[in-house]
Amino acid sequence: EDLQTRWQEISPPTPPVALFDHLNSRFNHLFTTLQERLRQQKEQGEQVVQTLRQLLNDLEVALEQGELKTAMPLEQQARDLFTNTEGLAGHKKLEARLQKSTGKINQLRGWCSWGNKLEREKLCQQLEDLLEDDDDHPEETRRLIQKVQEAWKKLGPVGYSQDLKERFQTACQTLYQ
């Protein structure tokens, strides 16, 4: 708008010069193009805000239902969108919702890790109880070992210490022997 005002303040030469008419035409064309770009940027910004709001809504619902596996990718998408889009810094309410959700995810991760550790310790104890069992039923023992190993795998690749892993592997190897 400042450029347009300054351009209009320039008095056309008398008599009219073709170069001035050409420059005036170019200015008007560029000004129209700029206005269109600004309109598109504003529209895209509004779409990004809408997308972010929807992601945050979905994230909050997933967290309310305790669905950590659903919530974690939603949180990452929202965080990526927030950090990679200019102009979102002014949306403090959206940022606060994202921070609150991140805090809940971290809390749920802690509980999952704690529960995961307890479950793994229980599986180790089951194997160690089999070691103390004097009954000699190799097929039954093999079946129980496989069942415990499957349960261990279902818990995922993280959330346990190296000591716990070694305890589990030692118990399995000893039972197989």
Short mmCIF file of N, CA and C in Angstrom, two decimals:
data_model
loop_
_atom_site.label_atom_id
_atom_site.label_comp_id
_atom_site.label_asym_id
_atom_site.label_seq_id
_atom_site.Cartn_x
_atom_site.Cartn_y
_atom_site.Cartn_z
N GLU A 1 0.84 -1.20 0.00
CA GLU A 1 0.00 0.00 0.00
C GLU A 1 0.87 1.24 0.00
N ASP A 2 1.98 1.20 0.74
CA ASP A 2 2.89 2.34 0.77
C ASP A 2 3.48 2.57 -0.61
N LEU A 3 3.87 1.47 -1.28
CA LEU A 3 4.41 1.61 -2.64
C LEU A 3 3.37 2.18 -3.59
N GLN A 4 2.14 1.72 -3.47
CA GLN A 4 1.09 2.21 -4.36
C GLN A 4 0.84 3.70 -4.12
N THR A 5 0.83 4.11 -2.88
CA THR A 5 0.62 5.53 -2.57
C THR A 5 1.75 6.37 -3.13
N ARG A 6 2.98 5.90 -2.94
CA ARG A 6 4.13 6.65 -3.45
C ARG A 6 4.11 6.72 -4.98
N TRP A 7 3.69 5.62 -5.63
CA TRP A 7 3.63 5.60 -7.10
C TRP A 7 2.59 6.60 -7.60
N GLN A 8 1.46 6.67 -6.91
CA GLN A 8 0.40 7.57 -7.34
C GLN A 8 0.77 9.04 -7.12
N GLU A 9 1.70 9.29 -6.20
CA GLU A 9 2.15 10.65 -5.95
C GLU A 9 3.03 11.19 -7.08
N ILE A 10 3.58 10.26 -7.87
CA ILE A 10 4.43 10.68 -8.98
C ILE A 10 3.53 11.27 -10.07
N SER A 11 3.84 12.47 -10.47
CA SER A 11 3.03 13.14 -11.50
C SER A 11 3.47 12.65 -12.88
N PRO A 12 2.48 12.29 -13.71
CA PRO A 12 2.85 11.89 -15.08
C PRO A 12 3.37 13.11 -15.84
N PRO A 13 4.34 12.89 -16.69
CA PRO A 13 4.90 14.03 -17.44
C PRO A 13 3.89 14.55 -18.47
N THR A 14 4.02 15.82 -18.74
CA THR A 14 3.21 16.40 -19.82
C THR A 14 4.16 16.87 -20.89
N PRO A 15 3.96 16.57 -22.05
CA PRO A 15 2.98 15.66 -22.63
C PRO A 15 3.29 14.22 -22.22
N PRO A 16 2.26 13.32 -22.29
CA PRO A 16 2.44 11.93 -21.89
C PRO A 16 3.58 11.27 -22.66
N VAL A 17 4.34 10.48 -21.92
CA VAL A 17 5.48 9.76 -22.49
C VAL A 17 5.15 8.26 -22.46
N ALA A 18 5.46 7.59 -23.56
CA ALA A 18 5.14 6.16 -23.68
C ALA A 18 5.85 5.34 -22.60
N LEU A 19 7.07 5.74 -22.24
CA LEU A 19 7.82 5.01 -21.21
C LEU A 19 7.09 5.05 -19.88
N PHE A 20 6.54 6.22 -19.53
CA PHE A 20 5.80 6.33 -18.28
C PHE A 20 4.56 5.43 -18.29
N ASP A 21 3.86 5.42 -19.40
CA ASP A 21 2.68 4.54 -19.51
C ASP A 21 3.09 3.08 -19.36
N HIS A 22 4.22 2.69 -19.95
CA HIS A 22 4.71 1.32 -19.84
C HIS A 22 5.07 0.99 -18.38
N LEU A 23 5.78 1.91 -17.72
CA LEU A 23 6.16 1.70 -16.32
C LEU A 23 4.92 1.63 -15.42
N ASN A 24 3.94 2.46 -15.70
CA ASN A 24 2.70 2.46 -14.93
C ASN A 24 1.98 1.11 -15.10
N SER A 25 1.96 0.62 -16.32
CA SER A 25 1.33 -0.67 -16.60
C SER A 25 2.07 -1.80 -15.88
N ARG A 26 3.38 -1.79 -15.91
CA ARG A 26 4.18 -2.82 -15.22
C ARG A 26 3.96 -2.76 -13.71
N PHE A 27 3.95 -1.53 -13.18
CA PHE A 27 3.72 -1.38 -11.74
C PHE A 27 2.38 -1.97 -11.34
N ASN A 28 1.34 -1.63 -12.09
CA ASN A 28 0.00 -2.14 -11.77
C ASN A 28 -0.05 -3.67 -11.86
N HIS A 29 0.61 -4.22 -12.88
CA HIS A 29 0.65 -5.68 -13.03
C HIS A 29 1.38 -6.33 -11.84
N LEU A 30 2.55 -5.79 -11.49
CA LEU A 30 3.32 -6.35 -10.37
C LEU A 30 2.58 -6.18 -9.04
N PHE A 31 1.91 -5.06 -8.90
CA PHE A 31 1.15 -4.82 -7.67
C PHE A 31 0.00 -5.83 -7.54
N THR A 32 -0.68 -6.09 -8.64
CA THR A 32 -1.76 -7.08 -8.65
C THR A 32 -1.21 -8.47 -8.34
N THR A 33 -0.07 -8.81 -8.92
CA THR A 33 0.57 -10.11 -8.67
C THR A 33 0.96 -10.24 -7.20
N LEU A 34 1.50 -9.19 -6.64
CA LEU A 34 1.88 -9.19 -5.23
C LEU A 34 0.66 -9.38 -4.33
N GLN A 35 -0.41 -8.66 -4.64
CA GLN A 35 -1.64 -8.81 -3.85
C GLN A 35 -2.16 -10.25 -3.90
N GLU A 36 -2.08 -10.87 -5.06
CA GLU A 36 -2.54 -12.26 -5.21
C GLU A 36 -1.67 -13.21 -4.38
N ARG A 37 -0.37 -12.98 -4.41
CA ARG A 37 0.53 -13.82 -3.61
C ARG A 37 0.24 -13.67 -2.12
N LEU A 38 0.04 -12.46 -1.69
CA LEU A 38 -0.28 -12.22 -0.28
C LEU A 38 -1.59 -12.89 0.11
N ARG A 39 -2.58 -12.82 -0.78
CA ARG A 39 -3.86 -13.47 -0.52
C ARG A 39 -3.66 -14.99 -0.40
N GLN A 40 -2.86 -15.57 -1.32
CA GLN A 40 -2.60 -17.01 -1.29
C GLN A 40 -1.86 -17.41 -0.01
N GLN A 41 -0.87 -16.60 0.39
CA GLN A 41 -0.13 -16.89 1.62
C GLN A 41 -1.06 -16.85 2.84
N LYS A 42 -1.94 -15.88 2.85
CA LYS A 42 -2.88 -15.77 3.97
C LYS A 42 -3.80 -16.99 4.00
N GLU A 43 -4.27 -17.39 2.83
CA GLU A 43 -5.14 -18.56 2.72
C GLU A 43 -4.41 -19.83 3.16
N GLN A 44 -3.17 -19.98 2.73
CA GLN A 44 -2.38 -21.14 3.13
C GLN A 44 -2.13 -21.14 4.64
N GLY A 45 -1.86 -19.96 5.18
CA GLY A 45 -1.65 -19.84 6.62
C GLY A 45 -2.89 -20.26 7.40
N GLU A 46 -4.06 -19.85 6.91
CA GLU A 46 -5.31 -20.24 7.56
C GLU A 46 -5.53 -21.76 7.47
N GLN A 47 -5.15 -22.35 6.33
CA GLN A 47 -5.27 -23.80 6.18
C GLN A 47 -4.33 -24.53 7.13
N VAL A 48 -3.12 -24.01 7.30
CA VAL A 48 -2.15 -24.62 8.22
C VAL A 48 -2.68 -24.55 9.66
N VAL A 49 -3.25 -23.42 10.01
CA VAL A 49 -3.82 -23.27 11.36
C VAL A 49 -4.97 -24.26 11.56
N GLN A 50 -5.81 -24.40 10.54
CA GLN A 50 -6.93 -25.38 10.62
C GLN A 50 -6.38 -26.79 10.78
N THR A 51 -5.37 -27.13 9.99
CA THR A 51 -4.76 -28.47 10.08
C THR A 51 -4.17 -28.69 11.46
N LEU A 52 -3.48 -27.68 11.98
CA LEU A 52 -2.88 -27.79 13.30
C LEU A 52 -3.95 -27.96 14.37
N ARG A 53 -5.03 -27.21 14.26
CA ARG A 53 -6.13 -27.36 15.23
C ARG A 53 -6.70 -28.78 15.20
N GLN A 54 -6.89 -29.32 13.98
CA GLN A 54 -7.42 -30.68 13.86
C GLN A 54 -6.45 -31.71 14.44
N LEU A 55 -5.17 -31.53 14.16
CA LEU A 55 -4.16 -32.43 14.73
C LEU A 55 -4.18 -32.39 16.25
N LEU A 56 -4.27 -31.18 16.79
CA LEU A 56 -4.31 -31.04 18.25
C LEU A 56 -5.58 -31.65 18.84
N ASN A 57 -6.71 -31.48 18.15
CA ASN A 57 -7.95 -32.11 18.61
C ASN A 57 -7.80 -33.63 18.65
N ASP A 58 -7.29 -34.20 17.54
CA ASP A 58 -7.10 -35.64 17.47
C ASP A 58 -6.11 -36.12 18.52
N LEU A 59 -5.05 -35.35 18.73
CA LEU A 59 -4.04 -35.68 19.73
C LEU A 59 -4.65 -35.69 21.14
N GLU A 60 -5.43 -34.68 21.44
CA GLU A 60 -6.04 -34.59 22.78
C GLU A 60 -7.03 -35.73 23.01
N VAL A 61 -7.78 -36.11 21.98
CA VAL A 61 -8.71 -37.24 22.10
C VAL A 61 -7.93 -38.53 22.34
N ALA A 62 -6.85 -38.73 21.59
CA ALA A 62 -6.04 -39.93 21.76
C ALA A 62 -5.45 -40.00 23.16
N LEU A 63 -5.03 -38.87 23.68
CA LEU A 63 -4.47 -38.85 25.03
C LEU A 63 -5.53 -39.10 26.09
N GLU A 64 -6.71 -38.55 25.89
CA GLU A 64 -7.81 -38.80 26.84
C GLU A 64 -8.15 -40.28 26.90
N GLN A 65 -8.01 -40.96 25.75
CA GLN A 65 -8.33 -42.39 25.69
C GLN A 65 -7.12 -43.25 26.04
N GLY A 66 -5.99 -42.62 26.35
CA GLY A 66 -4.79 -43.35 26.73
C GLY A 66 -4.11 -44.07 25.58
N GLU A 67 -4.33 -43.62 24.36
CA GLU A 67 -3.77 -44.26 23.17
C GLU A 67 -2.44 -43.61 22.81
N LEU A 68 -1.40 -44.04 23.51
CA LEU A 68 -0.08 -43.45 23.32
C LEU A 68 0.45 -43.69 21.92
N LYS A 69 0.24 -44.89 21.37
CA LYS A 69 0.75 -45.19 20.03
C LYS A 69 0.08 -44.33 18.96
N THR A 70 -1.13 -43.91 19.18
CA THR A 70 -1.82 -43.01 18.25
C THR A 70 -1.37 -41.58 18.49
N ALA A 71 -1.17 -41.22 19.74
CA ALA A 71 -0.85 -39.84 20.11
C ALA A 71 0.55 -39.42 19.68
N MET A 72 1.51 -40.33 19.77
CA MET A 72 2.90 -39.95 19.50
C MET A 72 3.11 -39.44 18.07
N PRO A 73 2.62 -40.13 17.02
CA PRO A 73 2.82 -39.57 15.68
C PRO A 73 2.03 -38.27 15.46
N LEU A 74 0.87 -38.15 16.08
CA LEU A 74 0.10 -36.91 15.96
C LEU A 74 0.86 -35.74 16.58
N GLU A 75 1.47 -36.00 17.71
CA GLU A 75 2.25 -34.96 18.39
C GLU A 75 3.44 -34.55 17.52
N GLN A 76 4.09 -35.52 16.89
CA GLN A 76 5.23 -35.23 16.03
C GLN A 76 4.80 -34.41 14.80
N GLN A 77 3.66 -34.78 14.21
CA GLN A 77 3.15 -34.03 13.06
C GLN A 77 2.83 -32.58 13.46
N ALA A 78 2.19 -32.43 14.60
CA ALA A 78 1.84 -31.08 15.07
C ALA A 78 3.10 -30.27 15.35
N ARG A 79 4.08 -30.90 15.99
CA ARG A 79 5.33 -30.21 16.31
C ARG A 79 6.06 -29.80 15.02
N ASP A 80 6.12 -30.72 14.03
CA ASP A 80 6.76 -30.40 12.75
C ASP A 80 6.05 -29.25 12.06
N LEU A 81 4.73 -29.30 12.05
CA LEU A 81 3.95 -28.25 11.40
C LEU A 81 4.19 -26.91 12.10
N PHE A 82 4.24 -26.95 13.41
CA PHE A 82 4.42 -25.72 14.18
C PHE A 82 5.80 -25.12 13.95
N THR A 83 6.83 -25.96 13.92
CA THR A 83 8.18 -25.43 13.79
C THR A 83 8.55 -25.09 12.35
N ASN A 84 7.92 -25.74 11.37
CA ASN A 84 8.29 -25.53 9.97
C ASN A 84 7.41 -24.51 9.25
N THR A 85 6.48 -23.91 9.96
CA THR A 85 5.58 -22.94 9.32
C THR A 85 5.78 -21.58 9.95
N GLU A 86 6.12 -20.62 9.11
CA GLU A 86 6.28 -19.25 9.60
C GLU A 86 4.91 -18.67 9.95
N GLY A 87 4.90 -17.82 10.93
CA GLY A 87 3.67 -17.13 11.27
C GLY A 87 2.84 -17.82 12.35
N LEU A 88 3.26 -19.01 12.79
CA LEU A 88 2.50 -19.69 13.83
C LEU A 88 2.95 -19.28 15.23
N ALA A 89 4.05 -18.57 15.31
CA ALA A 89 4.56 -18.15 16.62
C ALA A 89 3.55 -17.29 17.37
N GLY A 90 2.68 -16.59 16.65
CA GLY A 90 1.69 -15.74 17.29
C GLY A 90 0.49 -16.49 17.84
N HIS A 91 0.41 -17.76 17.56
CA HIS A 91 -0.72 -18.57 18.03
C HIS A 91 -0.36 -19.24 19.36
N LYS A 92 -0.35 -18.45 20.41
CA LYS A 92 0.09 -18.92 21.73
C LYS A 92 -0.84 -20.00 22.29
N LYS A 93 -2.12 -19.92 22.00
CA LYS A 93 -3.05 -20.93 22.51
C LYS A 93 -2.77 -22.29 21.89
N LEU A 94 -2.48 -22.29 20.59
CA LEU A 94 -2.16 -23.56 19.93
C LEU A 94 -0.85 -24.12 20.47
N GLU A 95 0.12 -23.24 20.67
CA GLU A 95 1.40 -23.68 21.21
C GLU A 95 1.23 -24.23 22.63
N ALA A 96 0.39 -23.61 23.43
CA ALA A 96 0.15 -24.08 24.80
C ALA A 96 -0.53 -25.45 24.78
N ARG A 97 -1.46 -25.66 23.85
CA ARG A 97 -2.12 -26.97 23.74
C ARG A 97 -1.11 -28.04 23.36
N LEU A 98 -0.21 -27.70 22.44
CA LEU A 98 0.82 -28.65 22.02
C LEU A 98 1.75 -28.99 23.19
N GLN A 99 2.16 -27.99 23.94
CA GLN A 99 3.04 -28.23 25.09
C GLN A 99 2.35 -29.09 26.16
N LYS A 100 1.08 -28.83 26.39
CA LYS A 100 0.33 -29.61 27.37
C LYS A 100 0.24 -31.07 26.92
N SER A 101 -0.02 -31.28 25.64
CA SER A 101 -0.11 -32.64 25.10
C SER A 101 1.24 -33.35 25.17
N THR A 102 2.30 -32.63 24.90
CA THR A 102 3.65 -33.21 24.99
C THR A 102 3.93 -33.65 26.42
N GLY A 103 3.53 -32.85 27.37
CA GLY A 103 3.70 -33.22 28.78
C GLY A 103 2.94 -34.50 29.12
N LYS A 104 1.71 -34.62 28.63
CA LYS A 104 0.92 -35.83 28.88
C LYS A 104 1.56 -37.05 28.23
N ILE A 105 2.10 -36.87 27.01
CA ILE A 105 2.78 -37.98 26.32
C ILE A 105 3.98 -38.44 27.13
N ASN A 106 4.76 -37.49 27.62
CA ASN A 106 5.93 -37.85 28.42
C ASN A 106 5.52 -38.60 29.69
N GLN A 107 4.43 -38.19 30.29
CA GLN A 107 3.93 -38.86 31.49
C GLN A 107 3.49 -40.29 31.15
N LEU A 108 2.76 -40.45 30.06
CA LEU A 108 2.32 -41.79 29.65
C LEU A 108 3.51 -42.68 29.29
N ARG A 109 4.51 -42.10 28.64
CA ARG A 109 5.72 -42.87 28.31
C ARG A 109 6.37 -43.40 29.58
N GLY A 110 6.42 -42.57 30.59
CA GLY A 110 7.01 -43.00 31.87
C GLY A 110 6.25 -44.17 32.46
N TRP A 111 4.92 -44.08 32.43
CA TRP A 111 4.11 -45.17 32.97
C TRP A 111 4.28 -46.43 32.14
N CYS A 112 4.34 -46.27 30.80
CA CYS A 112 4.52 -47.44 29.93
C CYS A 112 5.85 -48.10 30.18
N SER A 113 6.88 -47.28 30.34
CA SER A 113 8.22 -47.83 30.59
C SER A 113 8.24 -48.58 31.91
N TRP A 114 7.60 -48.01 32.92
CA TRP A 114 7.55 -48.65 34.23
C TRP A 114 6.80 -49.98 34.14
N GLY A 115 5.64 -49.97 33.47
CA GLY A 115 4.85 -51.19 33.31
C GLY A 115 5.56 -52.21 32.45
N ASN A 116 6.27 -51.75 31.44
CA ASN A 116 7.03 -52.62 30.55
C ASN A 116 8.13 -53.33 31.35
N LYS A 117 8.80 -52.58 32.20
CA LYS A 117 9.88 -53.17 33.02
C LYS A 117 9.32 -54.22 33.97
N LEU A 118 8.19 -53.91 34.58
CA LEU A 118 7.58 -54.88 35.50
C LEU A 118 7.18 -56.16 34.78
N GLU A 119 6.62 -56.01 33.58
CA GLU A 119 6.19 -57.17 32.80
C GLU A 119 7.40 -58.01 32.39
N ARG A 120 8.48 -57.38 32.01
CA ARG A 120 9.69 -58.11 31.63
C ARG A 120 10.29 -58.85 32.84
N GLU A 121 10.26 -58.20 33.98
CA GLU A 121 10.76 -58.88 35.19
C GLU A 121 9.91 -60.11 35.51
N LYS A 122 8.60 -59.97 35.29
CA LYS A 122 7.70 -61.10 35.52
C LYS A 122 8.02 -62.25 34.56
N LEU A 123 8.31 -61.93 33.30
CA LEU A 123 8.66 -62.97 32.33
C LEU A 123 9.97 -63.67 32.72
N CYS A 124 10.94 -62.89 33.18
CA CYS A 124 12.20 -63.49 33.65
C CYS A 124 11.93 -64.43 34.82
N GLN A 125 11.07 -63.97 35.72
CA GLN A 125 10.75 -64.79 36.89
C GLN A 125 10.07 -66.10 36.48
N GLN A 126 9.20 -66.04 35.47
CA GLN A 126 8.55 -67.26 34.99
C GLN A 126 9.58 -68.26 34.47
N LEU A 127 10.56 -67.75 33.71
CA LEU A 127 11.61 -68.63 33.20
C LEU A 127 12.45 -69.21 34.34
N GLU A 128 12.77 -68.37 35.30
CA GLU A 128 13.58 -68.84 36.43
C GLU A 128 12.82 -69.85 37.28
N ASP A 129 11.50 -69.69 37.36
CA ASP A 129 10.69 -70.68 38.08
C ASP A 129 10.72 -72.02 37.35
N LEU A 130 10.75 -71.97 36.01
CA LEU A 130 10.86 -73.20 35.24
C LEU A 130 12.19 -73.91 35.50
N LEU A 131 13.24 -73.12 35.72
CA LEU A 131 14.56 -73.70 36.02
C LEU A 131 14.53 -74.48 37.33
N GLU A 132 13.75 -74.01 38.27
CA GLU A 132 13.68 -74.66 39.58
C GLU A 132 12.73 -75.85 39.59
N ASP A 133 11.92 -75.96 38.55
CA ASP A 133 10.96 -77.06 38.46
C ASP A 133 11.69 -78.36 38.16
N ASP A 134 11.45 -79.36 38.99
CA ASP A 134 12.12 -80.65 38.83
C ASP A 134 11.44 -81.54 37.81
N ASP A 135 10.26 -81.20 37.38
CA ASP A 135 9.56 -82.03 36.41
C ASP A 135 10.31 -82.01 35.08
N ASP A 136 10.43 -83.16 34.48
CA ASP A 136 11.16 -83.26 33.22
C ASP A 136 10.17 -83.47 32.08
N HIS A 137 9.64 -82.35 31.58
CA HIS A 137 8.71 -82.37 30.45
C HIS A 137 9.27 -81.44 29.37
N PRO A 138 10.18 -81.94 28.54
CA PRO A 138 10.87 -81.07 27.59
C PRO A 138 9.94 -80.37 26.60
N GLU A 139 8.92 -81.05 26.12
CA GLU A 139 8.01 -80.42 25.16
C GLU A 139 7.21 -79.29 25.81
N GLU A 140 6.75 -79.57 27.01
CA GLU A 140 6.00 -78.54 27.75
C GLU A 140 6.91 -77.35 28.07
N THR A 141 8.14 -77.62 28.46
CA THR A 141 9.10 -76.56 28.77
C THR A 141 9.40 -75.73 27.53
N ARG A 142 9.62 -76.39 26.38
CA ARG A 142 9.89 -75.70 25.12
C ARG A 142 8.72 -74.80 24.75
N ARG A 143 7.51 -75.31 24.89
CA ARG A 143 6.31 -74.54 24.57
C ARG A 143 6.20 -73.31 25.48
N LEU A 144 6.47 -73.48 26.77
CA LEU A 144 6.40 -72.35 27.70
C LEU A 144 7.49 -71.30 27.40
N ILE A 145 8.69 -71.78 27.05
CA ILE A 145 9.77 -70.84 26.70
C ILE A 145 9.36 -70.01 25.49
N GLN A 146 8.83 -70.68 24.48
CA GLN A 146 8.40 -69.95 23.27
C GLN A 146 7.30 -68.95 23.58
N LYS A 147 6.39 -69.33 24.44
CA LYS A 147 5.29 -68.44 24.83
C LYS A 147 5.85 -67.19 25.54
N VAL A 148 6.80 -67.40 26.42
CA VAL A 148 7.41 -66.28 27.15
C VAL A 148 8.22 -65.41 26.19
N GLN A 149 8.93 -66.03 25.26
CA GLN A 149 9.71 -65.26 24.28
C GLN A 149 8.80 -64.41 23.39
N GLU A 150 7.68 -64.94 23.00
CA GLU A 150 6.72 -64.17 22.21
C GLU A 150 6.19 -62.98 23.00
N ALA A 151 5.90 -63.20 24.27
CA ALA A 151 5.42 -62.11 25.12
C ALA A 151 6.49 -61.03 25.25
N TRP A 152 7.75 -61.44 25.36
CA TRP A 152 8.87 -60.49 25.44
C TRP A 152 8.93 -59.64 24.17
N LYS A 153 8.82 -60.29 23.03
CA LYS A 153 8.88 -59.58 21.74
C LYS A 153 7.73 -58.60 21.59
N LYS A 154 6.56 -58.98 22.07
CA LYS A 154 5.38 -58.10 21.95
C LYS A 154 5.56 -56.80 22.73
N LEU A 155 6.41 -56.84 23.75
CA LEU A 155 6.64 -55.64 24.55
C LEU A 155 7.48 -54.61 23.80
N GLY A 156 8.07 -55.00 22.69
CA GLY A 156 8.82 -54.06 21.86
C GLY A 156 10.31 -54.10 22.12
N PRO A 157 11.05 -53.36 21.30
CA PRO A 157 12.50 -53.42 21.36
C PRO A 157 13.15 -52.49 22.40
N VAL A 158 12.36 -51.68 23.07
CA VAL A 158 12.93 -50.74 24.04
C VAL A 158 12.23 -50.88 25.38
N GLY A 159 12.80 -50.22 26.38
CA GLY A 159 12.14 -50.17 27.68
C GLY A 159 12.69 -51.15 28.69
N TYR A 160 13.91 -51.62 28.48
CA TYR A 160 14.50 -52.52 29.46
C TYR A 160 16.00 -52.31 29.50
N SER A 161 16.59 -52.71 30.63
CA SER A 161 18.03 -52.54 30.80
C SER A 161 18.76 -53.73 30.19
N GLN A 162 20.04 -53.54 29.99
CA GLN A 162 20.87 -54.61 29.46
C GLN A 162 20.91 -55.78 30.45
N ASP A 163 20.93 -55.47 31.76
CA ASP A 163 20.92 -56.53 32.78
C ASP A 163 19.67 -57.40 32.67
N LEU A 164 18.53 -56.77 32.46
CA LEU A 164 17.28 -57.51 32.34
C LEU A 164 17.28 -58.38 31.08
N LYS A 165 17.82 -57.84 30.00
CA LYS A 165 17.92 -58.60 28.76
C LYS A 165 18.83 -59.83 28.95
N GLU A 166 19.96 -59.62 29.58
CA GLU A 166 20.89 -60.73 29.82
C GLU A 166 20.27 -61.77 30.76
N ARG A 167 19.54 -61.32 31.75
CA ARG A 167 18.86 -62.25 32.67
C ARG A 167 17.89 -63.13 31.89
N PHE A 168 17.13 -62.51 30.99
CA PHE A 168 16.15 -63.23 30.18
C PHE A 168 16.86 -64.23 29.26
N GLN A 169 17.88 -63.77 28.55
CA GLN A 169 18.60 -64.64 27.61
C GLN A 169 19.28 -65.81 28.33
N THR A 170 19.86 -65.54 29.48
CA THR A 170 20.52 -66.61 30.25
C THR A 170 19.51 -67.66 30.68
N ALA A 171 18.36 -67.22 31.15
CA ALA A 171 17.32 -68.16 31.57
C ALA A 171 16.85 -69.00 30.39
N CYS A 172 16.66 -68.39 29.24
CA CYS A 172 16.23 -69.14 28.04
C CYS A 172 17.27 -70.16 27.63
N GLN A 173 18.54 -69.74 27.57
CA GLN A 173 19.60 -70.65 27.16
C GLN A 173 19.75 -71.82 28.13
N THR A 174 19.67 -71.52 29.41
CA THR A 174 19.80 -72.58 30.42
C THR A 174 18.65 -73.57 30.30
N LEU A 175 17.46 -73.08 30.08
CA LEU A 175 16.31 -73.98 29.94
C LEU A 175 16.43 -74.84 28.69
N TYR A 176 16.89 -74.25 27.60
CA TYR A 176 17.05 -75.04 26.38
C TYR A 176 18.10 -76.13 26.57
N GLN A 177 19.13 -75.84 27.30
CA GLN A 177 20.17 -76.84 27.55
C GLN A 177 19.62 -77.96 28.40
#
